[in-house]
Short mmCIF file of C-alpha atoms and ligand atoms in Angstrom, two decimals:
data_model
loop_
_atom_site.label_atom_id
_atom_site.label_comp_id
_atom_site.label_asym_id
_atom_site.label_seq_id
_atom_site.Cartn_x
_atom_site.Cartn_y
_atom_site.Cartn_z
CA MET V 58 -14.18 -0.83 -2.24
CA ALA V 59 -11.73 0.48 -4.83
CA ILE V 60 -8.72 2.76 -5.13
CA TRP V 61 -8.68 5.51 -7.76
CA ASN V 62 -5.18 6.74 -8.45
CA LEU V 63 -4.62 10.03 -10.29
CA GLY V 64 -1.01 9.21 -10.94
CA SER V 65 2.06 9.54 -13.11
CA ILE V 66 3.29 6.92 -15.55
CA ASN V 67 6.98 7.05 -16.47
CA ALA V 68 9.60 5.11 -18.31
CA ASP V 69 12.39 4.74 -15.74
CA MET V 70 15.96 4.57 -17.04
CA VAL V 71 17.96 3.36 -14.07
CA TYR V 72 21.73 3.83 -14.22
CA SER V 73 23.93 1.93 -11.74
CA MET V 74 26.64 4.41 -10.73
CA PRO V 75 29.83 4.10 -8.68
CA HIS V 76 28.56 7.21 -6.82
CA LEU V 77 25.98 9.93 -7.45
CA PRO V 78 27.42 12.45 -9.92
CA ALA V 79 28.46 15.85 -8.54
CA ALA V 80 27.79 19.14 -10.35
CA GLY V 81 29.94 19.32 -13.48
CA GLU V 82 31.13 15.72 -13.18
CA THR V 83 31.04 13.28 -16.12
CA LEU V 84 30.67 9.75 -14.84
CA ALA V 85 30.27 6.43 -16.65
CA ALA V 86 27.43 4.17 -15.52
CA ARG V 87 28.13 0.51 -14.74
CA GLY V 88 24.77 -0.58 -16.10
CA LEU V 89 21.40 0.55 -17.47
CA ASP V 90 18.01 -1.07 -16.84
CA ARG V 91 14.58 0.07 -17.98
CA PHE V 92 11.46 -0.23 -15.81
CA LEU V 93 7.89 0.91 -15.67
CA GLY V 94 7.80 3.71 -13.10
CA GLY V 95 6.32 6.98 -11.99
CA LYS V 96 5.19 7.45 -8.40
CA GLY V 97 1.62 6.94 -9.55
CA ALA V 98 2.22 3.72 -11.49
CA ASN V 99 4.36 2.36 -8.65
CA MET V 100 1.53 2.98 -6.17
CA SER V 101 -1.07 1.44 -8.48
CA VAL V 102 1.03 -1.71 -8.89
CA ALA V 103 1.78 -1.89 -5.14
CA ALA V 104 -1.89 -1.55 -4.15
CA THR V 105 -2.91 -4.13 -6.77
CA ARG V 106 -0.24 -6.57 -5.55
CA ALA V 107 -1.54 -5.99 -2.02
CA GLY V 108 -4.97 -7.18 -3.16
CA SER V 109 -7.00 -4.05 -4.03
CA ASP V 110 -9.00 -3.14 -7.12
CA VAL V 111 -7.12 -0.16 -8.52
CA TYR V 112 -8.20 2.19 -11.31
CA HIS V 113 -5.40 4.35 -12.64
CA ILE V 114 -6.27 7.83 -13.97
CA GLY V 115 -3.35 8.94 -16.09
CA ALA V 116 -1.90 9.88 -19.45
CA VAL V 117 0.81 8.65 -21.78
CA GLY V 118 2.04 9.86 -25.16
CA PRO V 119 2.02 8.07 -28.52
CA ASP V 120 5.15 6.24 -27.27
CA GLY V 121 3.46 4.94 -24.11
CA GLU V 122 1.36 1.99 -25.21
CA TRP V 123 3.82 -0.47 -23.66
CA ALA V 124 3.36 1.16 -20.23
CA VAL V 125 -0.43 0.87 -20.38
CA GLU V 126 -0.14 -2.76 -21.53
CA ARG V 127 2.19 -3.51 -18.65
CA LEU V 128 -0.14 -1.93 -16.07
CA LYS V 129 -2.93 -4.05 -17.54
CA GLU V 130 -0.79 -7.18 -17.33
CA TYR V 131 -0.17 -6.36 -13.64
CA GLY V 132 -3.93 -6.17 -13.00
CA VAL V 133 -4.33 -2.40 -12.75
CA GLY V 134 -7.54 -0.91 -14.25
CA ILE V 135 -6.45 1.07 -17.32
CA GLY V 136 -9.82 2.30 -18.66
CA HIS V 137 -9.08 5.88 -17.53
CA ILE V 138 -5.58 6.24 -18.99
CA VAL V 139 -5.66 8.45 -22.08
CA GLN V 140 -3.19 8.91 -24.92
CA THR V 141 -2.12 12.52 -25.57
CA ASP V 142 0.12 14.16 -28.18
CA THR V 143 2.66 14.95 -25.43
CA PRO V 144 5.35 12.27 -25.02
CA THR V 145 5.19 9.84 -22.09
CA GLY V 146 6.90 11.00 -18.90
CA HIS V 147 10.29 9.56 -18.12
CA ALA V 148 12.82 9.53 -15.32
CA ILE V 149 16.60 9.31 -15.46
CA ILE V 150 17.58 7.65 -12.21
CA ALA V 151 21.14 7.32 -10.89
CA VAL V 152 21.56 4.70 -8.15
CA GLU V 153 24.77 4.29 -6.13
CA PRO V 154 25.87 0.98 -4.55
CA GLU V 155 24.35 1.76 -1.11
CA GLY V 156 20.97 2.31 -2.76
CA GLU V 157 20.63 6.12 -2.66
CA ASN V 158 19.36 7.76 -5.81
CA GLN V 159 19.09 10.99 -7.75
CA ILE V 160 16.18 11.48 -10.17
CA ILE V 161 15.72 13.76 -13.16
CA LEU V 162 12.06 13.86 -14.09
CA PHE V 163 10.51 14.72 -17.45
CA PRO V 164 6.77 15.08 -16.65
CA GLY V 165 5.54 14.88 -20.28
CA ALA V 166 1.98 13.55 -20.63
CA ASN V 167 1.54 13.35 -16.84
CA ARG V 168 0.95 17.10 -16.81
CA ALA V 169 -1.46 16.96 -19.77
CA LEU V 170 -4.40 15.39 -17.90
CA SER V 171 -7.63 17.34 -18.32
CA LEU V 172 -10.44 18.14 -15.90
CA LYS V 173 -12.88 16.39 -18.23
CA GLN V 174 -10.88 13.18 -17.96
CA VAL V 175 -10.75 13.34 -14.18
CA GLU V 176 -14.48 14.12 -13.93
CA LYS V 177 -15.32 11.23 -16.22
CA ALA V 178 -13.21 8.78 -14.23
CA LEU V 179 -14.45 9.90 -10.82
CA SER V 180 -18.08 9.75 -11.96
CA MET V 181 -17.58 5.97 -11.70
CA ALA V 182 -16.21 6.10 -8.12
CA LYS V 183 -18.43 5.24 -5.15
CA SER V 184 -18.64 6.92 -1.78
CA GLY V 185 -16.09 5.29 0.54
CA ASP V 186 -13.65 4.49 -2.28
CA ILE V 187 -10.12 5.83 -1.90
CA LEU V 188 -8.73 8.56 -4.18
CA VAL V 189 -4.96 9.04 -4.13
CA MET V 190 -2.75 11.61 -5.83
CA GLN V 191 0.93 12.50 -5.86
CA ASN V 192 2.66 15.62 -7.13
CA GLU V 193 3.58 14.40 -10.63
CA THR V 194 0.35 15.11 -12.55
CA SER V 195 -1.91 18.01 -13.42
CA MET V 196 -5.42 18.29 -11.88
CA GLN V 197 -4.47 17.44 -8.30
CA ALA V 198 -6.55 20.11 -6.52
CA GLU V 199 -9.49 19.65 -8.91
CA ALA V 200 -9.50 15.88 -8.32
CA ALA V 201 -9.17 16.31 -4.55
CA GLN V 202 -12.11 18.72 -4.45
CA LEU V 203 -14.24 16.42 -6.60
CA GLY V 204 -13.25 13.44 -4.49
CA ARG V 205 -14.31 15.21 -1.30
CA LEU V 206 -17.67 16.19 -2.87
CA LYS V 207 -18.29 12.57 -3.84
CA GLY V 208 -17.52 11.23 -0.37
CA LEU V 209 -14.25 9.52 -1.33
CA ARG V 210 -11.40 9.10 1.18
CA VAL V 211 -8.98 11.61 -0.31
CA CYS V 212 -5.28 10.76 0.14
CA TYR V 213 -2.18 12.64 -0.91
CA ALA V 214 1.40 11.45 -1.09
CA ALA V 215 3.36 14.71 -1.02
CA ALA V 216 6.12 13.65 -3.40
CA PRO V 217 7.98 15.19 -5.10
CA PHE V 218 7.45 17.74 -2.33
CA ASP V 219 6.17 21.21 -3.13
CA ALA V 220 4.62 23.21 -0.30
CA ASP V 221 2.23 25.08 -2.65
CA ALA V 222 1.01 21.82 -4.22
CA VAL V 223 0.27 20.30 -0.80
CA GLN V 224 -1.51 23.44 0.36
CA SER V 225 -3.74 23.41 -2.72
CA VAL V 226 -5.14 19.98 -1.76
CA LEU V 227 -5.02 20.32 2.06
CA PRO V 228 -8.66 21.43 2.54
CA TYR V 229 -9.93 18.22 0.91
CA LEU V 230 -7.66 15.60 2.49
CA ASP V 231 -8.50 12.71 4.80
CA PHE V 232 -5.00 11.28 4.65
CA LEU V 233 -1.54 12.74 4.05
CA ILE V 234 1.75 10.88 3.72
CA LEU V 235 5.12 12.61 3.60
CA ASN V 236 8.66 12.20 4.93
CA GLU V 237 10.30 13.85 7.91
CA VAL V 238 12.02 16.66 5.98
CA GLU V 239 8.84 17.37 4.02
CA ALA V 240 6.82 17.47 7.25
CA GLN V 241 9.20 20.15 8.55
CA GLN V 242 8.94 22.11 5.29
CA LEU V 243 5.15 21.93 5.44
CA GLN V 244 5.18 23.10 9.04
CA GLN V 245 7.29 26.10 8.00
CA ALA V 246 4.89 26.89 5.15
CA THR V 247 1.65 26.52 7.15
CA GLY V 248 2.82 27.38 10.66
CA LYS V 249 1.07 24.22 11.85
CA GLU V 250 2.26 20.88 13.18
CA PRO V 251 1.20 17.85 11.07
CA GLY V 252 -1.45 16.91 13.66
CA GLU V 253 -2.99 20.41 13.50
CA LEU V 254 -3.66 20.44 9.76
CA GLY V 255 -7.24 19.21 10.12
CA ILE V 256 -6.41 15.90 8.40
CA LYS V 257 -7.69 12.69 10.00
CA ASP V 258 -4.61 10.57 9.33
CA VAL V 259 -1.06 11.77 8.73
CA ILE V 260 1.81 9.34 8.17
CA ILE V 261 5.39 10.58 8.36
CA THR V 262 7.97 8.16 6.98
CA LEU V 263 11.21 8.19 8.95
CA GLY V 264 13.55 6.19 6.70
CA ALA V 265 15.62 3.70 8.69
CA LYS V 266 13.63 4.67 11.82
CA GLY V 267 10.30 3.43 10.39
CA ALA V 268 7.11 5.47 10.13
CA ARG V 269 4.86 7.52 12.42
CA HIS V 270 1.07 7.81 12.38
CA ILE V 271 -0.58 10.91 13.78
CA ASN V 272 -4.31 10.78 14.39
CA GLY V 273 -5.44 14.31 13.58
CA GLU V 274 -8.69 13.86 15.53
CA THR V 275 -7.31 12.54 18.83
CA GLY V 276 -3.69 13.66 18.56
CA ALA V 277 -2.54 10.08 19.26
CA VAL V 278 0.89 9.24 17.83
CA SER V 279 2.12 5.71 17.11
CA ASP V 280 5.32 4.47 15.49
CA VAL V 281 6.02 1.41 13.34
CA PRO V 282 9.70 0.36 13.32
CA ALA V 283 11.63 -0.24 10.10
CA LEU V 284 12.84 -3.77 9.37
CA PRO V 285 16.57 -4.50 9.27
CA VAL V 286 17.62 -4.90 5.62
CA THR V 287 20.64 -3.94 3.54
CA PRO V 288 19.41 -1.64 0.77
CA ILE V 289 20.64 -1.94 -2.79
CA ASP V 290 18.13 0.46 -4.39
CA THR V 291 15.72 2.70 -2.47
CA THR V 292 13.90 3.91 -5.62
CA GLY V 293 10.14 3.33 -5.39
CA ALA V 294 10.26 2.06 -1.79
CA GLY V 295 8.20 5.01 -0.55
CA ASP V 296 5.64 4.47 -3.31
CA THR V 297 5.46 0.79 -2.42
CA PHE V 298 4.89 1.69 1.24
CA THR V 299 2.10 4.13 0.31
CA GLY V 300 0.40 1.70 -2.10
CA TYR V 301 0.42 -1.01 0.57
CA VAL V 302 -0.88 1.33 3.30
CA LEU V 303 -3.77 2.46 1.11
CA SER V 304 -4.61 -1.08 0.10
CA GLY V 305 -4.57 -2.13 3.75
CA LEU V 306 -7.05 0.64 4.59
CA ASP V 307 -9.14 -0.24 1.54
CA LEU V 308 -9.31 -3.88 2.64
CA GLY V 309 -10.31 -3.03 6.21
CA LEU V 310 -7.02 -3.21 8.14
CA THR V 311 -6.43 -0.72 10.96
CA VAL V 312 -3.88 2.01 10.23
CA ALA V 313 -1.36 0.21 12.47
CA GLU V 314 -1.88 -3.12 10.66
CA ALA V 315 -1.69 -1.44 7.25
CA MET V 316 1.54 0.33 8.22
CA ALA V 317 3.12 -2.86 9.55
CA GLN V 318 2.36 -4.67 6.30
CA ALA V 319 3.53 -1.70 4.23
CA SER V 320 6.75 -1.56 6.17
CA ARG V 321 7.49 -5.19 5.17
CA ALA V 322 6.75 -4.30 1.54
CA GLY V 323 9.05 -1.26 1.68
CA ALA V 324 11.82 -3.31 3.32
CA LEU V 325 11.64 -6.00 0.66
CA MET V 326 11.52 -3.39 -2.09
CA VAL V 327 14.84 -1.77 -1.10
CA THR V 328 16.56 -5.13 -1.56
CA ARG V 329 15.50 -5.13 -5.24
CA HIS V 330 16.81 -3.16 -8.18
CA GLY V 331 14.04 -1.38 -10.12
CA THR V 332 10.62 0.19 -9.74
CA ALA V 333 7.04 -0.92 -10.59
CA ASP V 334 8.07 -4.22 -12.19
CA VAL V 335 9.76 -5.53 -9.04
CA ILE V 336 7.27 -4.43 -6.36
CA PRO V 337 6.69 -7.43 -4.06
CA THR V 338 3.43 -9.34 -3.93
CA LEU V 339 1.54 -10.05 -0.72
CA ALA V 340 2.62 -13.70 -0.94
CA GLU V 341 6.27 -12.61 -1.15
CA LEU V 342 5.81 -10.45 1.96
CA GLN V 343 4.27 -13.31 3.87
CA ALA V 344 7.15 -15.61 2.88
CA ALA V 345 9.90 -13.07 3.65
CA ARG V 346 12.15 -13.53 6.71
CA PHE V 347 13.59 -10.31 8.06
O1 LIG M 81 9.58 7.27 -6.52
C1 LIG M 81 10.25 6.72 -7.61
C2 LIG M 81 9.69 7.24 -8.89
O2 LIG M 81 9.93 8.62 -8.98
C3 LIG M 81 10.30 6.64 -10.13
O3 LIG M 81 9.61 5.51 -10.58
C4 LIG M 81 10.33 7.80 -11.11
O4 LIG M 81 9.62 7.58 -12.29
C5 LIG M 81 9.84 9.01 -10.34
O5 LIG M 81 8.51 9.29 -10.58
#
């Protein structure tokens, strides 16, 4: 099968900082690196490196040709990425020595995707394919609805979290992934526990405690532990985890197997500085000793 990813494409400017700047503080960076990023692009690269056929549905500006070329070089299908007049999205990312980050996002072309573009791309998708979205593009609810109508497995990574955005796609979802704090926020907004949302599979990432799967049909809950690593940069680790989980499901692994593999990918990713460009391959995961 294949994975269709309605996802953001950003230029990531990653600043190594002595600490995360406080309000009103001026702070010199110790270094600057540039990466391909965006939660969408990171997931597309992760799922491709995990072995899936991935088709990215996205948009860049006149300044974004390099990003499309790089996705192509990494094996991601780029036939449904359009060029708009709006500049390419970018992110200014501060990372402190223990790996925590702070991100300023300029959405740019990611919010200029049209319904026509999404319809055209999804007309090529086949029943049983996976459709994934995150909250960094336009057309999320429209794509989710279309995906459901076409018999796709509709997945949503609720990041950056916005309760209204999640609720607009909820009726169409087969799979939802979010973190612990976001799960609490969603519960406050909907009045329902994650397992009561009517979604078949919900994964809640728990940071250093691992990740939890809730089967929305049976109510069964199972946890996958995190692996012991010393983080240097947590940026993109969640996207890597999600891309690997979806690829695992696409390639026929059980949810538990997909989560175990994704947890290795996420662990390796936090030991690396950068985003899409440094996402580990399946071979690197297999060789890694934790
Ligand atoms: O999750 C990390 C990503 O968030 C970065 O690549 C940045 O572009 C933002 O989208």
